[in-house]
């Protein structure tokens, strides 16, 4: 009996010692600092954004199609009926939720890169504006962060001005994704949607358009500042019809967020990309960034590179119901000159050299 008691006491002592050793080891592990916690939150904020824009629409569509063949078929059926009823809402003001712009997650998103907004001139709330956003980059991070999230203080920097951002009309045909986009203040880049914001929504509206679009993303790579703009004149015609002033903006650092495999003009891969872009509205870019666990390994997250979006001087535009081609060309050239001036005046301040030039195709 004494032998059994002694053995039990020895086991308890050994167990107590093991627990104490485990506790000492646990306490010896350094706790994450506030800096580490902030970095993790910033990374998670960017992760949710990338996944939302790359996968939310497709995943939602697949799930709803799957549910059609299950006992939950009523859910996708009712939602499909709702989409049919609500089909034109994106082009009629949408359903913007102001509270969404103030989410704390967008501040973490901003600080990951970080993204900064620079004002060079005032914008009067007595006018409406079309803001040209350049360059497109891969995912338009600068345009989204500055004109949608509000985390960089656009509406505080420009009192009385409400910013909106346009994107591909096809995105608003994807279930759930369309609701996500509308709640943030995104609109389809169509004449009807832009016309509504510039004519039916009062004054003080700034509609941002990424003018280069998908075609420009095919040439996006670090150290290259090439814009697709020379033959893009529809936004000027819209500005003239509604008397909306033209405002150039440039996001320095946008092209540094990803690395892209750029196929030369005339190659069969470039031809496939261009045909796909014409059919679907977006270009299938072959790009990579960092991984979730390390900035040294490949992944789909953008690199943490600073982005500075500079908003330039507005170009006054008269209201002309049916502008002639000559008038459109004149204001288009005025816009290009304002954009070139904006780029040249700020390039050395935000990471470029004096010899860097803005190439406009």
XYZ file of C-alpha atoms in Angstrom:
361
model
C 0.000 0.000 0.000
C 2.838 2.351 0.937
C 4.495 1.530 -2.356
C 1.349 2.493 -4.282
C 0.995 5.789 -2.338
C 4.649 6.630 -2.963
C 4.265 5.938 -6.675
C 1.169 8.136 -6.858
C 2.975 10.944 -5.009
C 5.900 10.673 -7.383
C 3.571 10.826 -10.408
C 1.779 13.873 -8.989
C 5.086 15.603 -8.333
C 6.198 14.801 -11.872
C 2.906 16.072 -13.334
C 3.149 19.269 -11.240
C 6.664 19.830 -12.458
C 5.592 19.266 -16.077
C 2.760 21.762 -15.738
C 5.080 24.321 -14.173
C 7.622 23.789 -16.947
C 4.906 24.221 -19.583
C 3.727 27.442 -17.916
C 7.281 28.786 -17.780
C 7.709 27.988 -21.472
C 4.407 29.696 -22.309
C 5.308 32.799 -20.322
C 8.714 32.910 -21.996
C 7.082 33.279 -25.426
C 6.993 37.000 -26.308
C 3.495 38.450 -26.532
C 2.630 40.228 -29.782
C 3.323 43.945 -29.621
C 0.818 46.622 -30.629
C 2.782 47.011 -33.834
C 2.384 43.297 -34.607
C -1.341 43.451 -33.900
C -1.771 46.479 -36.165
C 0.165 44.764 -38.945
C -2.042 41.662 -38.631
C -5.233 43.744 -38.738
C -3.984 45.626 -41.793
C -3.173 42.381 -43.565
C -6.605 40.941 -42.765
C -8.300 44.124 -43.999
C -6.521 43.845 -47.351
C -7.233 40.107 -47.524
C -10.996 40.554 -47.125
C -11.000 43.283 -49.767
C -9.073 41.236 -52.325
C -11.206 38.154 -51.720
C -14.391 40.225 -52.000
C -13.458 41.713 -55.358
C -11.945 38.586 -56.845
C -14.276 35.902 -55.522
C -17.492 37.206 -53.910
C -19.465 37.485 -57.149
C -18.362 34.142 -58.582
C -18.769 32.226 -55.311
C -22.221 33.731 -54.717
C -23.336 32.745 -58.207
C -22.090 29.164 -57.769
C -23.763 28.826 -54.355
C -27.110 30.127 -55.628
C -27.034 27.765 -58.610
C -26.255 24.871 -56.267
C -29.126 25.811 -53.942
C -31.530 25.668 -56.883
C -31.112 21.872 -56.904
C -31.553 21.419 -53.163
C -34.435 21.739 -50.725
C -33.440 25.402 -50.301
C -34.406 26.225 -53.908
C -36.827 28.916 -52.728
C -33.947 31.156 -51.534
C -32.244 31.624 -54.940
C -35.645 31.797 -56.638
C -36.793 34.686 -54.471
C -33.440 36.437 -54.823
C -33.559 36.073 -58.619
C -37.022 37.640 -58.600
C -35.635 40.475 -56.485
C -32.760 41.101 -58.914
C -35.200 41.280 -61.828
C -37.328 43.787 -59.914
C -34.237 45.731 -58.803
C -32.331 45.490 -62.115
C -32.066 49.211 -62.870
C -31.301 50.439 -59.338
C -27.512 50.587 -59.882
C -28.093 53.138 -62.663
C -30.623 55.130 -60.628
C -28.660 56.159 -57.585
C -28.051 52.742 -56.072
C -28.317 52.109 -52.322
C -25.326 53.794 -50.775
C -24.817 53.173 -47.049
C -22.866 56.097 -45.529
C -21.958 54.022 -42.481
C -20.031 51.584 -44.664
C -17.513 54.306 -45.527
C -16.715 54.749 -41.845
C -15.865 51.136 -41.086
C -12.699 50.812 -39.032
C -11.527 48.084 -41.391
C -10.904 50.722 -44.083
C -8.490 52.575 -41.813
C -6.476 49.369 -41.465
C -6.732 48.939 -45.233
C -5.391 52.484 -45.750
C -2.512 52.027 -43.310
C -1.317 48.758 -44.877
C 0.148 50.512 -47.938
C -0.317 53.357 -46.746
C -2.662 55.396 -48.978
C -2.646 59.199 -48.848
C -4.845 61.814 -50.520
C -3.357 65.187 -51.556
C -5.474 68.218 -52.414
C -4.077 70.874 -54.742
C -7.195 72.978 -55.429
C -10.645 73.512 -53.945
C -13.769 71.985 -55.478
C -16.884 74.119 -55.191
C -20.065 72.285 -54.100
C -21.971 74.429 -56.626
C -20.686 72.239 -59.458
C -20.552 68.570 -60.377
C -17.315 66.902 -61.396
C -15.963 63.994 -63.378
C -12.698 62.925 -61.786
C -10.323 61.036 -64.045
C -8.468 58.430 -61.997
C -5.060 57.323 -63.300
C -3.475 54.824 -63.599
C -5.694 51.740 -63.490
C -3.096 49.407 -62.012
C -4.285 45.873 -61.291
C -7.052 46.435 -58.722
C -7.481 50.259 -58.550
C -6.480 50.419 -54.885
C -5.925 54.185 -54.833
C -9.269 54.977 -56.464
C -11.183 52.644 -54.152
C -9.527 53.808 -50.949
C -9.840 57.532 -51.675
C -13.214 57.791 -53.402
C -15.177 55.010 -51.678
C -13.935 54.246 -48.175
C -13.547 57.800 -46.942
C -10.598 56.674 -44.811
C -8.315 59.306 -46.359
C -10.752 62.124 -45.597
C -12.022 63.047 -49.067
C -15.281 64.620 -47.903
C -13.492 66.471 -45.084
C -10.832 67.704 -47.487
C -13.463 68.774 -50.040
C -16.453 70.018 -47.987
C -19.814 69.602 -49.687
C -18.463 67.161 -52.288
C -19.720 63.557 -52.379
C -17.469 61.096 -54.196
C -18.550 58.099 -56.239
C -16.619 55.511 -58.215
C -17.661 53.713 -61.393
C -16.777 50.142 -62.290
C -17.667 47.520 -64.897
C -21.407 47.210 -65.489
C -21.045 43.409 -65.561
C -20.180 43.394 -61.856
C -23.733 44.498 -61.064
C -25.142 41.355 -62.671
C -23.468 39.122 -60.101
C -25.641 38.153 -57.090
C -24.741 39.652 -53.707
C -21.688 41.320 -55.222
C -23.973 43.969 -56.716
C -25.388 44.728 -53.263
C -21.869 44.993 -51.847
C -20.819 47.432 -54.573
C -23.920 49.615 -54.325
C -23.696 49.869 -50.545
C -20.221 51.369 -50.897
C -21.216 53.950 -53.505
C -20.006 52.245 -56.676
C -21.932 52.611 -59.918
C -21.730 51.021 -63.361
C -19.621 52.976 -65.820
C -22.559 53.609 -68.168
C -24.040 56.789 -69.623
C -27.282 56.304 -67.738
C -25.630 55.845 -64.317
C -23.188 58.726 -64.751
C -25.905 60.905 -66.237
C -28.138 60.264 -63.213
C -25.425 61.321 -60.766
C -24.671 64.468 -62.766
C -28.250 65.558 -63.483
C -30.683 63.990 -60.988
C -28.622 64.092 -57.807
C -28.166 67.841 -57.333
C -24.693 69.409 -57.226
C -21.540 68.636 -55.294
C -21.081 65.197 -56.863
C -17.663 63.944 -57.936
C -17.889 60.870 -60.148
C -14.514 59.137 -60.417
C -13.840 57.148 -63.585
C -10.770 54.960 -64.087
C -10.477 56.025 -67.694
C -7.767 53.611 -68.857
C -9.896 50.634 -67.865
C -9.008 47.009 -68.423
C -6.877 47.760 -71.496
C -4.524 49.851 -69.357
C -4.111 47.102 -66.766
C -2.396 44.900 -69.376
C 0.604 47.245 -69.396
C 0.727 47.769 -65.648
C 4.115 47.074 -64.073
C 6.498 48.847 -61.686
C 8.426 51.748 -63.185
C 6.061 52.157 -66.150
C 3.676 55.118 -66.395
C 1.692 54.498 -69.573
C -1.943 55.569 -69.816
C -4.656 54.614 -72.300
C -6.283 57.990 -72.816
C -5.674 59.445 -76.271
C -8.828 57.909 -77.800
C -10.918 57.802 -74.623
C -13.222 60.801 -75.074
C -16.589 59.581 -73.858
C -16.044 61.043 -70.375
C -15.390 64.483 -71.936
C -18.601 64.271 -73.935
C -20.517 63.370 -70.760
C -18.933 66.305 -68.939
C -19.994 68.717 -71.688
C -23.565 67.428 -71.791
C -23.979 67.976 -68.049
C -21.632 70.913 -67.511
C -19.497 68.876 -65.118
C -15.978 70.141 -64.531
C -13.120 67.761 -65.385
C -10.655 66.964 -62.602
C -7.457 64.953 -63.200
C -6.066 62.754 -60.437
C -2.994 60.528 -60.367
C -2.154 57.762 -57.888
C 1.615 57.590 -57.573
C 2.685 54.068 -56.583
C -0.397 52.278 -57.958
C 1.646 50.277 -60.447
C 4.067 49.078 -57.745
C 1.574 46.897 -55.852
C 1.878 43.790 -58.038
C 4.272 42.167 -60.460
C 2.755 41.247 -63.808
C 3.867 39.028 -66.628
C 3.524 41.460 -69.530
C 3.167 39.864 -72.965
C 4.517 41.854 -75.880
C 2.217 43.382 -78.465
C 1.632 40.916 -81.307
C 2.215 37.801 -79.194
C -0.501 35.153 -79.115
C -0.977 35.542 -75.359
C -1.469 39.297 -75.711
C -3.978 38.625 -78.484
C -5.936 36.283 -76.200
C -5.949 38.885 -73.412
C -7.213 41.604 -75.729
C -9.973 39.432 -77.207
C -11.086 38.374 -73.740
C -11.096 42.013 -72.639
C -13.304 43.030 -75.573
C -15.789 40.217 -74.924
C -15.953 40.293 -71.128
C -14.971 43.869 -70.294
C -11.957 42.961 -68.164
C -8.502 41.640 -68.945
C -7.137 38.324 -67.565
C -3.825 39.625 -66.193
C -1.105 37.221 -65.079
C 0.098 38.910 -61.896
C 1.363 38.074 -58.440
C 2.055 39.819 -55.162
C 2.950 38.626 -51.688
C 1.539 35.706 -49.733
C -0.490 35.894 -46.535
C 2.410 34.702 -44.374
C 5.424 36.342 -45.987
C 6.236 39.288 -48.226
C 9.074 37.244 -49.737
C 6.896 34.486 -51.157
C 4.413 34.731 -54.024
C 0.710 35.193 -53.475
C -2.293 37.258 -54.543
C -2.061 40.058 -51.962
C -0.614 43.442 -52.975
C 2.793 44.484 -51.732
C 2.858 47.163 -49.057
C 3.913 50.120 -51.192
C 2.866 53.737 -50.508
C 0.176 55.211 -52.756
C -0.330 58.965 -52.976
C -3.357 60.158 -54.917
C -3.036 63.792 -55.986
C -6.228 65.563 -57.071
C -5.495 68.323 -59.559
C -7.021 71.584 -60.690
C -10.532 71.379 -62.182
C -10.988 72.244 -65.840
C -14.177 74.373 -66.194
C -16.567 72.879 -68.735
C -19.658 74.561 -70.238
C -22.968 72.763 -70.564
C -23.578 71.832 -74.202
C -26.415 69.433 -74.969
C -24.962 68.204 -78.264
C -21.228 68.942 -78.256
C -19.427 68.842 -81.581
C -16.414 66.646 -82.204
C -14.179 69.716 -82.298
C -15.439 70.871 -78.907
C -14.911 67.418 -77.396
C -11.384 67.299 -78.817
C -10.588 70.740 -77.421
C -11.613 69.894 -73.858
C -10.039 66.475 -74.116
C -6.714 68.135 -74.947
C -7.193 70.598 -72.089
C -7.720 67.671 -69.746
C -4.569 65.912 -70.985
C -2.518 69.057 -70.464
C -3.902 69.452 -66.922
C -3.044 65.817 -66.191
C 0.501 66.191 -67.552
C 1.014 69.291 -65.430
C -0.265 67.452 -62.355
C 2.103 64.548 -63.011
C 5.180 66.679 -63.699
C 4.593 68.969 -60.718
C 4.365 66.060 -58.266
C 6.421 63.157 -59.650
C 9.631 63.925 -57.723
C 7.673 64.294 -54.477
C 6.258 60.792 -54.601
C 8.938 58.370 -55.698
C 9.698 59.206 -59.334
C 12.683 60.937 -60.828
C 12.818 64.150 -62.826
C 13.459 62.172 -66.016
C 10.338 59.968 -65.654
C 7.686 60.799 -68.232
C 3.984 60.096 -68.521
C 3.262 58.232 -71.754
C -0.259 58.660 -73.112
C -1.489 56.262 -75.782
